[in-house]
JSON list of C-alpha atoms in Angstrom, two decimals:
[
{"chain": "A", "resi": 4, "resn": "UNK", "atom": "CA", "xyz": [11.48, -38.40, 30.87]},
{"chain": "A", "resi": 5, "resn": "UNK", "atom": "CA", "xyz": [10.71, -37.23, 28.30]},
{"chain": "A", "resi": 6, "resn": "UNK", "atom": "CA", "xyz": [11.23, -33.81, 27.05]},
{"chain": "A", "resi": 7, "resn": "UNK", "atom": "CA", "xyz": [8.80, -31.07, 25.46]},
{"chain": "A", "resi": 8, "resn": "UNK", "atom": "CA", "xyz": [8.79, -30.57, 22.17]},
{"chain": "A", "resi": 9, "resn": "UNK", "atom": "CA", "xyz": [10.75, -26.74, 21.33]},
{"chain": "A", "resi": 10, "resn": "UNK", "atom": "CA", "xyz": [8.34, -24.70, 18.85]},
{"chain": "A", "resi": 11, "resn": "UNK", "atom": "CA", "xyz": [9.17, -25.30, 15.42]},
{"chain": "A", "resi": 12, "resn": "UNK", "atom": "CA", "xyz": [7.77, -22.79, 12.33]},
{"chain": "A", "resi": 13, "resn": "UNK", "atom": "CA", "xyz": [6.18, -19.66, 12.10]},
{"chain": "A", "resi": 14, "resn": "UNK", "atom": "CA", "xyz": [4.34, -18.31, 15.24]},
{"chain": "A", "resi": 15, "resn": "UNK", "atom": "CA", "xyz": [0.47, -18.90, 15.10]},
{"chain": "A", "resi": 16, "resn": "UNK", "atom": "CA", "xyz": [-0.72, -17.54, 17.92]},
{"chain": "A", "resi": 17, "resn": "UNK", "atom": "CA", "xyz": [-1.46, -13.62, 18.30]},
{"chain": "A", "resi": 18, "resn": "UNK", "atom": "CA", "xyz": [0.64, -11.27, 20.60]},
{"chain": "A", "resi": 19, "resn": "UNK", "atom": "CA", "xyz": [0.63, -7.46, 20.87]},
{"chain": "A", "resi": 20, "resn": "UNK", "atom": "CA", "xyz": [4.46, -7.55, 20.48]},
{"chain": "A", "resi": 21, "resn": "UNK", "atom": "CA", "xyz": [4.28, -9.16, 16.65]},
{"chain": "A", "resi": 22, "resn": "UNK", "atom": "CA", "xyz": [1.07, -7.17, 15.91]},
{"chain": "A", "resi": 23, "resn": "UNK", "atom": "CA", "xyz": [3.45, -4.22, 16.67]},
{"chain": "A", "resi": 24, "resn": "UNK", "atom": "CA", "xyz": [5.95, -5.54, 13.90]},
{"chain": "A", "resi": 25, "resn": "UNK", "atom": "CA", "xyz": [3.53, -6.22, 11.99]},
{"chain": "A", "resi": 26, "resn": "UNK", "atom": "CA", "xyz": [2.21, -3.00, 11.83]},
{"chain": "A", "resi": 27, "resn": "UNK", "atom": "CA", "xyz": [5.34, -1.21, 11.21]},
{"chain": "A", "resi": 28, "resn": "UNK", "atom": "CA", "xyz": [6.25, -2.48, 8.71]},
{"chain": "A", "resi": 29, "resn": "UNK", "atom": "CA", "xyz": [2.95, -2.00, 7.34]},
{"chain": "A", "resi": 30, "resn": "UNK", "atom": "CA", "xyz": [3.26, 1.50, 8.22]},
{"chain": "A", "resi": 31, "resn": "UNK", "atom": "CA", "xyz": [6.23, 2.02, 6.25]},
{"chain": "A", "resi": 32, "resn": "UNK", "atom": "CA", "xyz": [5.01, 1.11, 2.76]},
{"chain": "A", "resi": 33, "resn": "UNK", "atom": "CA", "xyz": [6.08, -3.00, 2.78]},
{"chain": "A", "resi": 34, "resn": "UNK", "atom": "CA", "xyz": [3.43, -5.41, 1.74]},
{"chain": "A", "resi": 35, "resn": "UNK", "atom": "CA", "xyz": [1.85, -7.98, 3.86]},
{"chain": "A", "resi": 36, "resn": "UNK", "atom": "CA", "xyz": [3.58, -10.83, 1.96]},
{"chain": "A", "resi": 37, "resn": "UNK", "atom": "CA", "xyz": [7.26, -9.40, 1.64]},
{"chain": "A", "resi": 38, "resn": "UNK", "atom": "CA", "xyz": [6.74, -8.64, 5.97]},
{"chain": "A", "resi": 39, "resn": "UNK", "atom": "CA", "xyz": [5.69, -12.34, 6.58]},
{"chain": "A", "resi": 40, "resn": "UNK", "atom": "CA", "xyz": [8.32, -13.48, 4.94]},
{"chain": "A", "resi": 41, "resn": "UNK", "atom": "CA", "xyz": [10.55, -13.45, 8.09]},
{"chain": "A", "resi": 42, "resn": "UNK", "atom": "CA", "xyz": [10.65, -16.83, 9.51]},
{"chain": "A", "resi": 43, "resn": "UNK", "atom": "CA", "xyz": [10.14, -15.46, 12.85]},
{"chain": "A", "resi": 44, "resn": "UNK", "atom": "CA", "xyz": [7.48, -13.67, 11.84]},
{"chain": "A", "resi": 45, "resn": "UNK", "atom": "CA", "xyz": [3.17, -15.58, 11.02]},
{"chain": "A", "resi": 46, "resn": "UNK", "atom": "CA", "xyz": [1.76, -16.14, 7.20]},
{"chain": "A", "resi": 47, "resn": "UNK", "atom": "CA", "xyz": [-0.50, -13.58, 6.02]},
{"chain": "A", "resi": 48, "resn": "UNK", "atom": "CA", "xyz": [-2.99, -16.09, 6.32]},
{"chain": "A", "resi": 49, "resn": "UNK", "atom": "CA", "xyz": [-2.63, -15.91, 10.27]},
{"chain": "A", "resi": 50, "resn": "UNK", "atom": "CA", "xyz": [-2.46, -12.14, 9.82]},
{"chain": "A", "resi": 51, "resn": "UNK", "atom": "CA", "xyz": [-5.95, -12.07, 7.94]},
{"chain": "A", "resi": 52, "resn": "UNK", "atom": "CA", "xyz": [-7.16, -14.58, 11.03]},
{"chain": "A", "resi": 53, "resn": "UNK", "atom": "CA", "xyz": [-5.75, -12.12, 13.62]},
{"chain": "A", "resi": 54, "resn": "UNK", "atom": "CA", "xyz": [-7.64, -9.53, 11.61]},
{"chain": "A", "resi": 55, "resn": "UNK", "atom": "CA", "xyz": [-11.09, -11.26, 12.43]},
{"chain": "A", "resi": 56, "resn": "UNK", "atom": "CA", "xyz": [-10.40, -11.79, 16.06]},
{"chain": "A", "resi": 57, "resn": "UNK", "atom": "CA", "xyz": [-8.48, -9.32, 17.46]},
{"chain": "A", "resi": 58, "resn": "UNK", "atom": "CA", "xyz": [-9.85, -5.84, 17.74]},
{"chain": "A", "resi": 59, "resn": "UNK", "atom": "CA", "xyz": [-7.40, -4.13, 18.52]},
{"chain": "A", "resi": 60, "resn": "UNK", "atom": "CA", "xyz": [-5.09, -5.67, 16.38]},
{"chain": "A", "resi": 61, "resn": "UNK", "atom": "CA", "xyz": [-7.47, -4.66, 13.11]},
{"chain": "A", "resi": 62, "resn": "UNK", "atom": "CA", "xyz": [-7.53, -1.05, 14.63]},
{"chain": "A", "resi": 63, "resn": "UNK", "atom": "CA", "xyz": [-3.47, -0.92, 14.82]},
{"chain": "A", "resi": 64, "resn": "UNK", "atom": "CA", "xyz": [-3.94, -2.66, 11.07]},
{"chain": "A", "resi": 65, "resn": "UNK", "atom": "CA", "xyz": [-6.51, -0.04, 9.47]},
{"chain": "A", "resi": 66, "resn": "UNK", "atom": "CA", "xyz": [-4.04, 2.76, 10.83]},
{"chain": "A", "resi": 67, "resn": "UNK", "atom": "CA", "xyz": [-0.64, 1.46, 9.71]},
{"chain": "A", "resi": 68, "resn": "UNK", "atom": "CA", "xyz": [-2.73, 0.90, 6.15]},
{"chain": "A", "resi": 69, "resn": "UNK", "atom": "CA", "xyz": [-3.91, 4.48, 6.90]},
{"chain": "A", "resi": 70, "resn": "UNK", "atom": "CA", "xyz": [0.36, 5.50, 7.38]},
{"chain": "A", "resi": 71, "resn": "UNK", "atom": "CA", "xyz": [0.74, 3.08, 4.53]},
{"chain": "A", "resi": 72, "resn": "UNK", "atom": "CA", "xyz": [-1.30, 5.55, 2.02]},
{"chain": "A", "resi": 73, "resn": "UNK", "atom": "CA", "xyz": [0.66, 8.50, 3.18]},
{"chain": "A", "resi": 74, "resn": "UNK", "atom": "CA", "xyz": [4.12, 7.23, 2.96]},
{"chain": "A", "resi": 75, "resn": "UNK", "atom": "CA", "xyz": [3.31, 5.76, -0.47]},
{"chain": "A", "resi": 76, "resn": "UNK", "atom": "CA", "xyz": [2.52, 9.25, -1.47]},
{"chain": "A", "resi": 77, "resn": "UNK", "atom": "CA", "xyz": [6.33, 10.51, -0.06]},
{"chain": "A", "resi": 78, "resn": "UNK", "atom": "CA", "xyz": [7.72, 7.80, -0.96]},
{"chain": "A", "resi": 79, "resn": "UNK", "atom": "CA", "xyz": [6.69, 8.42, -5.21]},
{"chain": "A", "resi": 80, "resn": "UNK", "atom": "CA", "xyz": [8.21, 11.92, -4.83]},
{"chain": "A", "resi": 81, "resn": "UNK", "atom": "CA", "xyz": [11.18, 10.72, -3.68]},
{"chain": "A", "resi": 82, "resn": "UNK", "atom": "CA", "xyz": [11.50, 8.04, -6.38]},
{"chain": "A", "resi": 83, "resn": "UNK", "atom": "CA", "xyz": [10.68, 11.14, -9.00]},
{"chain": "A", "resi": 84, "resn": "UNK", "atom": "CA", "xyz": [13.98, 13.15, -7.60]},
{"chain": "A", "resi": 85, "resn": "UNK", "atom": "CA", "xyz": [16.41, 10.39, -6.65]},
{"chain": "A", "resi": 86, "resn": "UNK", "atom": "CA", "xyz": [15.63, 6.78, -7.62]},
{"chain": "A", "resi": 87, "resn": "UNK", "atom": "CA", "xyz": [15.73, 7.06, -11.76]},
{"chain": "A", "resi": 88, "resn": "UNK", "atom": "CA", "xyz": [18.99, 6.63, -12.49]},
{"chain": "A", "resi": 89, "resn": "UNK", "atom": "CA", "xyz": [20.33, 2.64, -12.90]},
{"chain": "A", "resi": 90, "resn": "UNK", "atom": "CA", "xyz": [23.52, 1.34, -12.72]},
{"chain": "A", "resi": 91, "resn": "UNK", "atom": "CA", "xyz": [25.48, 0.97, -16.18]},
{"chain": "A", "resi": 92, "resn": "UNK", "atom": "CA", "xyz": [25.79, -2.75, -16.57]},
{"chain": "A", "resi": 93, "resn": "UNK", "atom": "CA", "xyz": [28.21, -4.06, -18.43]},
{"chain": "A", "resi": 94, "resn": "UNK", "atom": "CA", "xyz": [28.14, -8.09, -18.79]},
{"chain": "A", "resi": 95, "resn": "UNK", "atom": "CA", "xyz": [25.47, -8.28, -15.95]},
{"chain": "A", "resi": 96, "resn": "UNK", "atom": "CA", "xyz": [27.92, -6.24, -13.71]},
{"chain": "A", "resi": 97, "resn": "UNK", "atom": "CA", "xyz": [27.96, -2.19, -12.52]},
{"chain": "A", "resi": 98, "resn": "UNK", "atom": "CA", "xyz": [30.50, -0.50, -14.25]},
{"chain": "A", "resi": 99, "resn": "UNK", "atom": "CA", "xyz": [32.75, 1.24, -11.53]},
{"chain": "A", "resi": 100, "resn": "UNK", "atom": "CA", "xyz": [34.98, 4.40, -12.03]},
{"chain": "A", "resi": 101, "resn": "UNK", "atom": "CA", "xyz": [36.94, 5.43, -9.48]},
{"chain": "A", "resi": 102, "resn": "UNK", "atom": "CA", "xyz": [35.36, 3.18, -7.28]},
{"chain": "A", "resi": 103, "resn": "UNK", "atom": "CA", "xyz": [31.58, 4.51, -8.12]},
{"chain": "A", "resi": 104, "resn": "UNK", "atom": "CA", "xyz": [29.13, 2.61, -10.16]},
{"chain": "A", "resi": 105, "resn": "UNK", "atom": "CA", "xyz": [28.61, 4.27, -13.12]},
{"chain": "A", "resi": 106, "resn": "UNK", "atom": "CA", "xyz": [24.40, 5.20, -13.30]},
{"chain": "A", "resi": 107, "resn": "UNK", "atom": "CA", "xyz": [22.35, 6.48, -15.80]},
{"chain": "A", "resi": 108, "resn": "UNK", "atom": "CA", "xyz": [19.23, 7.61, -16.88]},
{"chain": "A", "resi": 109, "resn": "UNK", "atom": "CA", "xyz": [17.93, 6.19, -19.78]},
{"chain": "A", "resi": 110, "resn": "UNK", "atom": "CA", "xyz": [14.05, 5.07, -21.07]},
{"chain": "A", "resi": 111, "resn": "UNK", "atom": "CA", "xyz": [14.30, 1.54, -19.18]},
{"chain": "A", "resi": 112, "resn": "UNK", "atom": "CA", "xyz": [15.15, 3.38, -16.05]},
{"chain": "A", "resi": 113, "resn": "UNK", "atom": "CA", "xyz": [12.42, 6.19, -16.25]},
{"chain": "A", "resi": 114, "resn": "UNK", "atom": "CA", "xyz": [9.85, 3.51, -17.52]},
{"chain": "A", "resi": 115, "resn": "UNK", "atom": "CA", "xyz": [10.50, 1.95, -14.46]},
{"chain": "A", "resi": 116, "resn": "UNK", "atom": "CA", "xyz": [10.33, 4.90, -12.09]},
{"chain": "A", "resi": 117, "resn": "UNK", "atom": "CA", "xyz": [7.03, 5.94, -13.66]},
{"chain": "A", "resi": 118, "resn": "UNK", "atom": "CA", "xyz": [6.10, 2.47, -12.86]},
{"chain": "A", "resi": 119, "resn": "UNK", "atom": "CA", "xyz": [6.94, 2.33, -9.55]},
{"chain": "A", "resi": 120, "resn": "UNK", "atom": "CA", "xyz": [5.50, 5.61, -9.09]},
{"chain": "A", "resi": 121, "resn": "UNK", "atom": "CA", "xyz": [2.45, 5.11, -10.67]},
{"chain": "A", "resi": 122, "resn": "UNK", "atom": "CA", "xyz": [1.76, 2.03, -8.54]},
{"chain": "A", "resi": 123, "resn": "UNK", "atom": "CA", "xyz": [1.73, 3.87, -5.51]},
{"chain": "A", "resi": 124, "resn": "UNK", "atom": "CA", "xyz": [-0.54, 6.27, -6.72]},
{"chain": "A", "resi": 125, "resn": "UNK", "atom": "CA", "xyz": [-2.66, 3.69, -7.45]},
{"chain": "A", "resi": 126, "resn": "UNK", "atom": "CA", "xyz": [-2.79, 2.02, -4.14]},
{"chain": "A", "resi": 127, "resn": "UNK", "atom": "CA", "xyz": [-2.33, 5.86, -2.09]},
{"chain": "A", "resi": 128, "resn": "UNK", "atom": "CA", "xyz": [-6.11, 6.10, -4.31]},
{"chain": "A", "resi": 129, "resn": "UNK", "atom": "CA", "xyz": [-7.71, 3.03, -2.91]},
{"chain": "A", "resi": 130, "resn": "UNK", "atom": "CA", "xyz": [-6.33, 3.27, 0.40]},
{"chain": "A", "resi": 131, "resn": "UNK", "atom": "CA", "xyz": [-7.01, 7.06, 1.16]},
{"chain": "A", "resi": 132, "resn": "UNK", "atom": "CA", "xyz": [-9.50, 7.70, -1.74]},
{"chain": "A", "resi": 133, "resn": "UNK", "atom": "CA", "xyz": [-10.63, 11.32, -0.21]},
{"chain": "A", "resi": 134, "resn": "UNK", "atom": "CA", "xyz": [-6.86, 12.34, 0.06]},
{"chain": "A", "resi": 135, "resn": "UNK", "atom": "CA", "xyz": [-4.97, 10.86, -2.62]},
{"chain": "A", "resi": 136, "resn": "UNK", "atom": "CA", "xyz": [-8.54, 9.27, -5.34]},
{"chain": "A", "resi": 137, "resn": "UNK", "atom": "CA", "xyz": [-9.46, 10.96, -8.35]},
{"chain": "A", "resi": 138, "resn": "UNK", "atom": "CA", "xyz": [-12.11, 13.45, -7.51]},
{"chain": "A", "resi": 139, "resn": "UNK", "atom": "CA", "xyz": [-15.31, 14.35, -10.07]},
{"chain": "A", "resi": 140, "resn": "UNK", "atom": "CA", "xyz": [-17.23, 17.57, -9.61]},
{"chain": "A", "resi": 141, "resn": "UNK", "atom": "CA", "xyz": [-20.38, 17.42, -11.04]},
{"chain": "A", "resi": 142, "resn": "UNK", "atom": "CA", "xyz": [-21.73, 20.87, -11.35]},
{"chain": "A", "resi": 143, "resn": "UNK", "atom": "CA", "xyz": [-23.57, 23.11, -13.73]},
{"chain": "A", "resi": 144, "resn": "UNK", "atom": "CA", "xyz": [-22.71, 26.69, -14.63]},
{"chain": "A", "resi": 145, "resn": "UNK", "atom": "CA", "xyz": [-23.84, 30.19, -13.25]},
{"chain": "A", "resi": 146, "resn": "UNK", "atom": "CA", "xyz": [-26.06, 30.50, -15.72]},
{"chain": "A", "resi": 147, "resn": "UNK", "atom": "CA", "xyz": [-27.01, 26.88, -16.25]},
{"chain": "A", "resi": 148, "resn": "UNK", "atom": "CA", "xyz": [-27.05, 25.06, -13.60]},
{"chain": "A", "resi": 149, "resn": "UNK", "atom": "CA", "xyz": [-28.20, 21.46, -13.35]},
{"chain": "A", "resi": 150, "resn": "UNK", "atom": "CA", "xyz": [-31.57, 20.59, -12.11]},
{"chain": "A", "resi": 151, "resn": "UNK", "atom": "CA", "xyz": [-33.04, 17.67, -11.67]},
{"chain": "A", "resi": 152, "resn": "UNK", "atom": "CA", "xyz": [-36.12, 16.49, -13.43]},
{"chain": "A", "resi": 153, "resn": "UNK", "atom": "CA", "xyz": [-38.93, 13.97, -11.40]},
{"chain": "A", "resi": 154, "resn": "UNK", "atom": "CA", "xyz": [-40.69, 12.07, -13.78]},
{"chain": "A", "resi": 155, "resn": "UNK", "atom": "CA", "xyz": [-44.07, 10.44, -12.72]},
{"chain": "A", "resi": 156, "resn": "UNK", "atom": "CA", "xyz": [-44.08, 6.50, -13.79]},
{"chain": "A", "resi": 157, "resn": "UNK", "atom": "CA", "xyz": [-47.66, 4.78, -13.68]},
{"chain": "A", "resi": 158, "resn": "UNK", "atom": "CA", "xyz": [-48.98, 7.26, -10.98]},
{"chain": "A", "resi": 159, "resn": "UNK", "atom": "CA", "xyz": [-45.88, 6.33, -8.92]},
{"chain": "A", "resi": 160, "resn": "UNK", "atom": "CA", "xyz": [-43.27, 9.58, -8.59]},
{"chain": "A", "resi": 161, "resn": "UNK", "atom": "CA", "xyz": [-39.40, 8.70, -8.62]},
{"chain": "A", "resi": 162, "resn": "UNK", "atom": "CA", "xyz": [-37.14, 10.69, -6.20]},
{"chain": "A", "resi": 163, "resn": "UNK", "atom": "CA", "xyz": [-38.44, 11.74, -2.74]},
{"chain": "A", "resi": 164, "resn": "UNK", "atom": "CA", "xyz": [-41.74, 12.93, -1.63]}
]
């Protein structure tokens, strides 16, 4: 009697448990590409298919992306306050003094931190534009308010009637 073959490869069928693992990773700032590097999880392509097919997963994923924007904003503060210094490398090996790695803040590490922060700010502004996006206010002055001029073109009035 032939034995049934064991499942080999990534899971392709949706389960709420796998969906929760993916959404938890998204909420904590990980990209879908990074999450799906785990061979026990589906490929990004399978996840995109699940988003089209499973309403509950899509709603959880959207909430996770919303949480991700907040995570990115918070992480930017942490990077600025705590993650600017880089290990001092000697021949590609971190230099240690008294068992501790020597950390330096140089222009390269500062620029790297700035890039990380700017990327997170940009991404957060796309995920949650009302909260993290740039606001452009169009307003007149008290003495010179903005006015709307409606012109008539060939007998048709543009604007509300």
